[in-house]
Every structure is written in C-alpha cells, then in structure tokens.
Amino acid sequence: MSESDLAGARAASDEDRRGAAESVGVPLEGGVSDAFVRERASATPSKTAFTATTPTPRDPFPSDRSRAVRAAPLDLPLRALQHWFAAAIMHPHGVAAGIEQTAAHGASAVALGDVERVLLPSSRLSGIERLAVYGDAYRARLVECLADDYPALKYALGDDAFEALCLRYIARHPSESPNLNAFGRHMTAFCRDEERPALQFEAELAALEWAMVEVLHASSAQKLDLATLATVPGDRWAQARFSASGTVRVMEFSHPVNAFFQAFRTDQAPGVPAPTWSATAVFRDGATIWRMNLSRAMHALLMSLFGGTPLGPALESLARAGQLTEEEGAQVMVWFRDWVRHGFFAQIETE
Amino acid sequence: MSNRFGFPDLGIGLGLRTVHYAHLLEHWPDVGWFEIISENYMQTAGRPLYFLDQIAERYPIVMHGVSMSIGSTDDLDVGYLGELKALRDRTRALWVSDHLCWTGVAGRNTHDLLPLPYTEEALRHTAERVRRVQDFLGAPLLLENPSSYAEFAGSSMTEWEFLARLSEEADCGLLLDVNNIYVSACNHGYRPADYLNGIPFDRVAQMHVAGHTDQGTHIVDTHIGPVLGAVWELARQAYERAPGTSLLLEWDAEIPPFEDVHREALKATAFVAPREVDRRAPSRRAAPAGP
C-alpha cells in the first residue's frame, strides 16, 4: 500500500475513527531515503548575510586597511579574545552591537574603533566585516537546523516570519551542547509562552514535528511483541499494565494538526485550520516514522495505560465516563494488536 | 601508507550523507571507505545508528568531528569525549579527527569552526589539550586545517607553522584539507605552495577535497561540488608529498545522487594509484543491531 493509498483511505474515514479503522498510520517516509535527519557538516552555510546583522559597509578602501600602517595589535589573552569574539558573533543585533555592548559593560577592552587591532582587514573586507561573516554563519546554521526540524512550521508562518521567529529563538535559547539534535526542543513552549501574541496553532504544530524528531532518535531496544502478548492468560488481562516504548509519542491538540501536516506533506497548500479536537500518535517502526490519528477513546485509553493504570480499570473508567461506546469496546483488541505491532509498548506486566 | 602512525591507505573515500543511505543499502557500491560526521551519530539511540551499523558492517569507517572545540578555553567536555570513544568502538572506526579551531566558550556552542590566533599561548594551550584527548582515546588524534574568514592581528606565526609545531609538540596527526588551504589562502592572501612547504607530511594521515563558493569579497567553504580544478591540482601536489594517504571528497550542499558524488571523487585516480577496494566482509551477525 502506498502513501497516497493510505492518505486516500484516511480522507474517506470518519475523523474520530481514523486509525482505528485503518490499522496503520500515515507514513512520513516510504523508505530509507532520508532528507529529514538533520545532518551536521564541517561546511559553512552559503547564506552569509542577515540584513540585521551585517554591518553597513564603510569606505571600501580605507587607508587603515593597509597592514603597513595599522595600529599595534591589542594583546588579549586567549580566553578574553574568545569571549570577545563569541559575544560579538552571537549578539542578536549583529557584531557591531555585540562589540559595543561588551565594551560598555566593561567585559572587553576592544572598542568598535579598535577591531582591526584584533582582526586584520583583508584586501576586500574590513576587520568587522570579516567578523560578521562568522556572525551571519552562526545564525544561518542554526536557522537551517530549525528549518530541518520544523518544515511545516516554516510553511505555516512563511519564510520571513519563520526566520524572524528562529532568530528570536536562537537569542533566547543559544546552544549549550556539542550536538544539535536537541537544539529545537524549546520551540513548542517558545511559540506558546514567549511569542506575543501567542502562536497557539503553531505551538501544536511544533509539538507534532518535535515528536517526530524525538522518536527518530529514541531507542527501540525494548518492544513488546505479539508473541509475548499471546502468552498472557485471559484472566490476567484486566490487571495488565503496559509501559510506553521510547519510540511512541501520544499527543492531544486543539487543532487538526496532523491533517494540516499531512496536507503540507502532500503539497496541498493548507491554510491555518479552525480549532477542533484531534489526537495523534507519532511512532517509529524500524526506520520509518509514522503518524496515526486517534479517536477520543483510543487517546484516552493510551494515556491511561501509559500513566500506569491496568487495562481493566482503564477500560472501566472510560466506559463510566461515556468515552467508550459498545462498538468501540469490541474493537479494543484490534487496537491492541495494531499498537503492539507498531511497537507502542515496551513491556507488559501482569503481576 | 606514508604516515608515521601506521594509519592505513584506504584509497579514495566519501563522506557518508543521509541522502545516500537508500542507494548504499540497495547497491552496496564499491567505495573504499566512508567518513562520518561523528556528531550525527551521537546523542541518538535511533535511526541514524540503524543505518550506520549496517554501513559499518561493510565499509571501513573513519570519524570526523566538528564539536571537540580543541582550542577553546572552556574545559574539555569529558562527556562528549566518552560518547566519541563509544562511537569509535561501535563502528570500529580506524581513526578520529576534528578541526584546529574552537566552537564556543562560556558554555555556549556556536557550532562553527572558529579561528584561533596563532600565538605561543594558543599553541601551548591547544597542544596540552590534544595530549589529553589522545590519552583519553588511546590513539593519535588527527587535526584538520580549517577554512577561515578572519585572521588575528596578534598572531605571531603562520597557520602552517602553528600546525607543524602543534603536531610535533602534541605528537598528533594531521588531516590536510586542500580545499581549506585554497579557501584560506584566497581569503588571507598567501600562497598555497608556501603552506604545503611548511607541512610535516609524515604526520598527514588523511586528505580532504571539496568544493567552495566565491562570494566576491571572500570564499566560503560550502562543500558544494564539483571540486575546482585548482583544488584538484593542489591535492595532486600534496599527494605527491605523501603518496598512499587516504583521500576523501566532502560534498554537503545541493548533494547530487550518489553516483555523481562518487564519480567526482574518482577524479582523484588521476594521481592516486588504483587499488583494490578493501571492503569489510559482512560479519557473521545475521543482521545489524536494531536502533
């Protein structure tokens, strides 16, 4: 079955019953070809000019660019030099602002006019312009990283607004890790709690996209399989507890986030949707990441089980709350086989 | 093999890139070896390792890092080094390399390869850290000459003098990136030939070639291919001084299909003697470990 077959089947089904009827989710990727994984490289991004961060060019050939007449180098210890350099290139308003700020705070002895006593000019760039190459590359690399993690968010906001959002994010959450895998982890909270006005739909979209990043990197070493499930005696089912595997995330939204994402992935140019309840499971099965829409009953049952409630009490609670119809109750074992087949559970405990 | 460390001649290799996973796993092409960006397979227990394990079963792997920050004045990140060592053991990587640079300070990481001033202080500082890393890894570290876009007024020696003295004082190896020599030479106005003349080639265990982008005011090391003719010529000149050195093509922007990248790398056969691909026999494990 192809991705388009599945998408077509989904579109024809009732929204709250998607996933239950189809038994499989919507594949994010059909095979091992993988443009989704963010990839580090030792290369420098080709984009090297953020309008806000590149200093205004001065006279292109000032006499002080001549190495023969330049002022004596400033003698900065290595540690002070690195602090100065980093503060300049990481400053959200550009290297000149960074230099002025550190000098004003007494954190550096390098005034803006003294930059070329630290960094030599080249035949075509001043010292501060050469520093700005690094400042621009710093932001470009991290914006690229966030664009890799949040392609649908980028689409939803538009390129310019997304880049502006990313620059605010980078200033608020600079990387403190040697690795970029988790750099974008604050985006949901950032959209919801720190942007004004709050980006509610975008926050939910970011949560879906970050869930895909998380399951991509999660270990699938421990997964309950169907053979183990088949060994559970019938009289033990009610007290069975299921723990979530590392490669599944279950999410509840106030917008049809997965439907938007699927439309984005299939080039249907979706608009920002009106609020409506939805829930989605994101999981990795082998090398492929999938998304499965969940009914209210499926979502409630999974959340209850992942919270440690045994199966029997979880189902009784759902029934009491009117969240599980008789028809759905008859489908529970079908759901379970599907969830187990896709590795939703790490293990089952029946004692 | 001409290096003093005994690192083998792997012939012509390629940087492993995710867009080529599908091709590799379907065709298992005859490629001498792959270089991985170490950080792409660290802080993950999932899909990146799922693919890497399968590829490492079939091909020699070497590791190339971008976050060791060997020149930083922050403390060495022991957690990072531990994970690096574990990845080396997992992939049976033949050697580990990183860059002569720093990537951050005060706990912040810029994820860029930032330039060092070439001073006596920086030399002492970096050499001491290289020795500590090598003690930790139990093997020589290879350091790559970076592309740079700025140079410090306070430098008291050239980059090649710094590399030569550093490799001697720390007893480490070198990964000579001839594209980076070309890029930095253009940006700073020196002659690549002077650079090559200053390199201790008995310490060079690997070479890189790559493409770059001319921005008009400076050249950027974008790793966009194909490789410029002048860079291939520089690679030939470097290889003549260290025949039998493993040579690798990096292609990281607008990456074309695998065959095109491989074809570009094989241009090196103009000066690298043909050799039989030394592909690892698949192990007796029935299947690679799951992610």
Tab-separated table of C-alpha atoms in Angstrom, chain A residues 29 31-48 67 70 73-74 76-79 81-86 89-90 116-125 130-131 133-134 137-138 141-142 174-182 215-221 284 286-289, chain B residues 16-19 21-22 25 37 39-48 50-51 64 66-67 71-74 77 80 99 102 104-117 121-122 125 144 147-154 187-188 208 213 215-218 220-223 250 252 255 290-291:
chain	number	residue	atom	x	y	z
A	29	GLU	CA	8.560	8.449	4.656
A	31	GLY	CA	11.631	4.054	2.675
A	32	VAL	CA	15.136	4.620	3.845
A	33	SER	CA	15.700	7.711	1.735
A	34	ASP	CA	16.003	10.310	4.374
A	35	ALA	CA	16.107	14.037	3.933
A	36	PHE	CA	14.531	14.533	7.339
A	37	VAL	CA	17.531	13.840	9.507
A	38	ARG	CA	19.414	16.962	10.322
A	39	GLU	CA	22.982	16.484	9.302
A	40	ARG	CA	25.990	18.300	10.622
A	41	ALA	CA	28.876	19.093	8.350
A	42	SER	CA	32.128	20.930	8.615
A	43	ALA	CA	30.988	23.210	5.808
A	44	THR	CA	29.945	26.833	6.240
A	45	PRO	CA	26.392	27.784	5.208
A	46	SER	CA	26.295	29.623	1.905
A	47	LYS	CA	23.894	32.230	3.266
A	48	THR	CA	26.105	34.801	4.871
A	67	ARG	CA	48.743	46.297	7.065
A	70	ARG	CA	47.814	49.532	11.083
A	73	PRO	CA	47.766	44.673	17.922
A	74	LEU	CA	45.842	44.541	21.175
A	76	LEU	CA	44.430	39.922	24.605
A	77	PRO	CA	44.800	36.648	26.478
A	78	LEU	CA	43.244	33.726	24.597
A	79	ARG	CA	40.325	33.424	26.978
A	81	LEU	CA	39.805	37.001	22.982
A	82	GLN	CA	37.402	34.072	22.697
A	83	HIS	CA	34.839	35.692	24.984
A	84	TRP	CA	35.003	38.875	22.923
A	85	PHE	CA	34.730	37.021	19.606
A	86	ALA	CA	31.824	34.845	20.763
A	89	ILE	CA	29.097	36.896	16.646
A	90	MET	CA	26.276	35.645	18.895
A	116	GLU	CA	41.332	45.945	13.447
A	117	ARG	CA	43.844	45.871	16.275
A	118	VAL	CA	42.363	42.397	16.892
A	119	LEU	CA	41.224	41.230	13.455
A	120	LEU	CA	43.166	42.120	10.347
A	121	PRO	CA	41.324	43.521	7.344
A	122	SER	CA	41.645	41.713	4.044
A	123	SER	CA	42.014	43.372	0.673
A	124	ARG	CA	38.204	43.425	0.344
A	125	LEU	CA	36.766	43.275	3.849
A	130	ARG	CA	35.213	39.571	8.445
A	131	LEU	CA	33.856	39.102	11.952
A	133	VAL	CA	30.992	36.519	8.215
A	134	TYR	CA	31.098	34.395	11.351
A	137	ALA	CA	27.133	31.925	9.532
A	138	TYR	CA	26.285	31.336	13.208
A	141	ARG	CA	23.484	27.399	10.550
A	142	LEU	CA	21.041	27.414	13.447
A	174	PRO	CA	21.546	29.537	22.486
A	175	SER	CA	23.052	26.097	22.148
A	176	GLU	CA	24.869	24.748	25.165
A	177	SER	CA	25.531	21.312	23.725
A	178	PRO	CA	28.183	19.933	21.383
A	179	ASN	CA	25.300	18.400	19.467
A	180	LEU	CA	22.387	19.992	17.618
A	181	ASN	CA	19.986	17.057	17.912
A	182	ALA	CA	18.071	18.683	20.766
A	215	VAL	CA	11.106	9.208	18.063
A	216	LEU	CA	13.742	9.360	15.346
A	217	HIS	CA	16.439	9.435	17.991
A	218	ALA	CA	14.767	7.189	20.554
A	219	SER	CA	15.906	3.664	21.252
A	220	SER	CA	13.611	0.894	20.174
A	221	ALA	CA	15.594	-1.743	22.009
A	284	ARG	CA	8.907	4.890	14.602
A	286	GLY	CA	12.077	0.276	12.035
A	287	ALA	CA	13.494	3.152	10.049
A	288	THR	CA	10.172	4.765	9.205
A	289	ILE	CA	8.300	7.394	11.169
B	16	LEU	CA	28.603	9.479	4.388
B	17	ARG	CA	25.434	11.516	3.885
B	18	THR	CA	21.846	10.607	4.771
B	19	VAL	CA	20.514	11.294	1.285
B	21	TYR	CA	21.503	5.796	2.618
B	22	ALA	CA	18.908	4.244	0.339
B	25	LEU	CA	21.759	-0.153	1.288
B	37	ILE	CA	30.483	13.333	10.894
B	39	GLU	CA	28.072	14.257	15.948
B	40	ASN	CA	25.436	12.983	13.503
B	41	TYR	CA	25.570	9.662	15.342
B	42	MET	CA	25.961	10.932	18.903
B	43	GLN	CA	23.202	11.730	21.385
B	44	THR	CA	20.950	9.402	19.458
B	45	ALA	CA	19.857	5.836	20.004
B	46	GLY	CA	17.641	5.670	16.961
B	47	ARG	CA	17.551	5.774	13.223
B	48	PRO	CA	20.982	7.302	12.484
B	50	TYR	CA	20.218	1.921	12.485
B	51	PHE	CA	21.786	2.925	9.157
B	64	HIS	CA	35.377	13.311	11.647
B	66	VAL	CA	33.010	19.215	14.492
B	67	SER	CA	32.499	19.834	18.213
B	71	GLY	CA	41.229	25.279	21.057
B	72	SER	CA	38.549	26.552	23.445
B	73	THR	CA	39.458	27.942	26.835
B	74	ASP	CA	36.466	26.116	28.308
B	77	ASP	CA	33.896	18.120	27.551
B	80	TYR	CA	31.476	14.355	24.711
B	99	HIS	CA	39.471	20.623	13.487
B	102	TRP	CA	37.254	26.343	18.858
B	104	GLY	CA	32.345	28.035	21.731
B	105	VAL	CA	33.183	29.432	25.129
B	106	ALA	CA	31.450	30.087	28.457
B	107	GLY	CA	29.308	27.001	27.949
B	108	ARG	CA	27.813	28.281	24.708
B	109	ASN	CA	28.342	26.470	21.413
B	110	THR	CA	28.280	28.377	18.135
B	111	HIS	CA	28.507	25.153	16.091
B	112	ASP	CA	31.018	26.893	13.880
B	113	LEU	CA	34.716	26.248	13.387
B	114	LEU	CA	36.094	29.469	14.836
B	115	PRO	CA	39.668	30.579	14.173
B	116	LEU	CA	42.467	30.567	16.686
B	117	PRO	CA	45.127	33.224	16.986
B	121	GLU	CA	49.858	30.889	24.259
B	122	ALA	CA	47.359	29.221	21.913
B	125	HIS	CA	47.055	25.572	25.355
B	144	GLU	CA	42.322	19.355	10.198
B	147	SER	CA	38.888	27.309	6.343
B	148	SER	CA	38.929	30.752	7.894
B	149	TYR	CA	37.498	34.151	7.124
B	150	ALA	CA	39.355	36.224	9.684
B	151	GLU	CA	42.916	36.366	10.953
B	152	PHE	CA	44.178	37.814	14.183
B	153	ALA	CA	46.460	40.809	14.381
B	154	GLY	CA	48.198	39.229	17.344
B	187	ASN	CA	40.887	34.974	1.995
B	188	HIS	CA	44.166	35.900	3.642
B	208	HIS	CA	40.110	16.221	2.079
B	213	THR	CA	31.685	29.252	-3.118
B	215	GLN	CA	31.224	35.370	-2.591
B	216	GLY	CA	33.180	38.075	-4.318
B	217	THR	CA	34.633	39.547	-1.163
B	218	HIS	CA	35.735	36.199	0.234
B	220	VAL	CA	33.243	30.265	1.683
B	221	ASP	CA	33.914	26.597	2.398
B	222	THR	CA	30.420	25.410	1.440
B	223	HIS	CA	31.413	21.907	0.310
B	250	GLU	CA	33.243	16.127	1.081
B	252	ASP	CA	27.474	18.893	1.737
B	255	ILE	CA	24.142	16.970	-2.788
B	290	GLY	CA	18.464	-2.660	15.715
B	291	PRO	CA	18.259	1.002	16.522
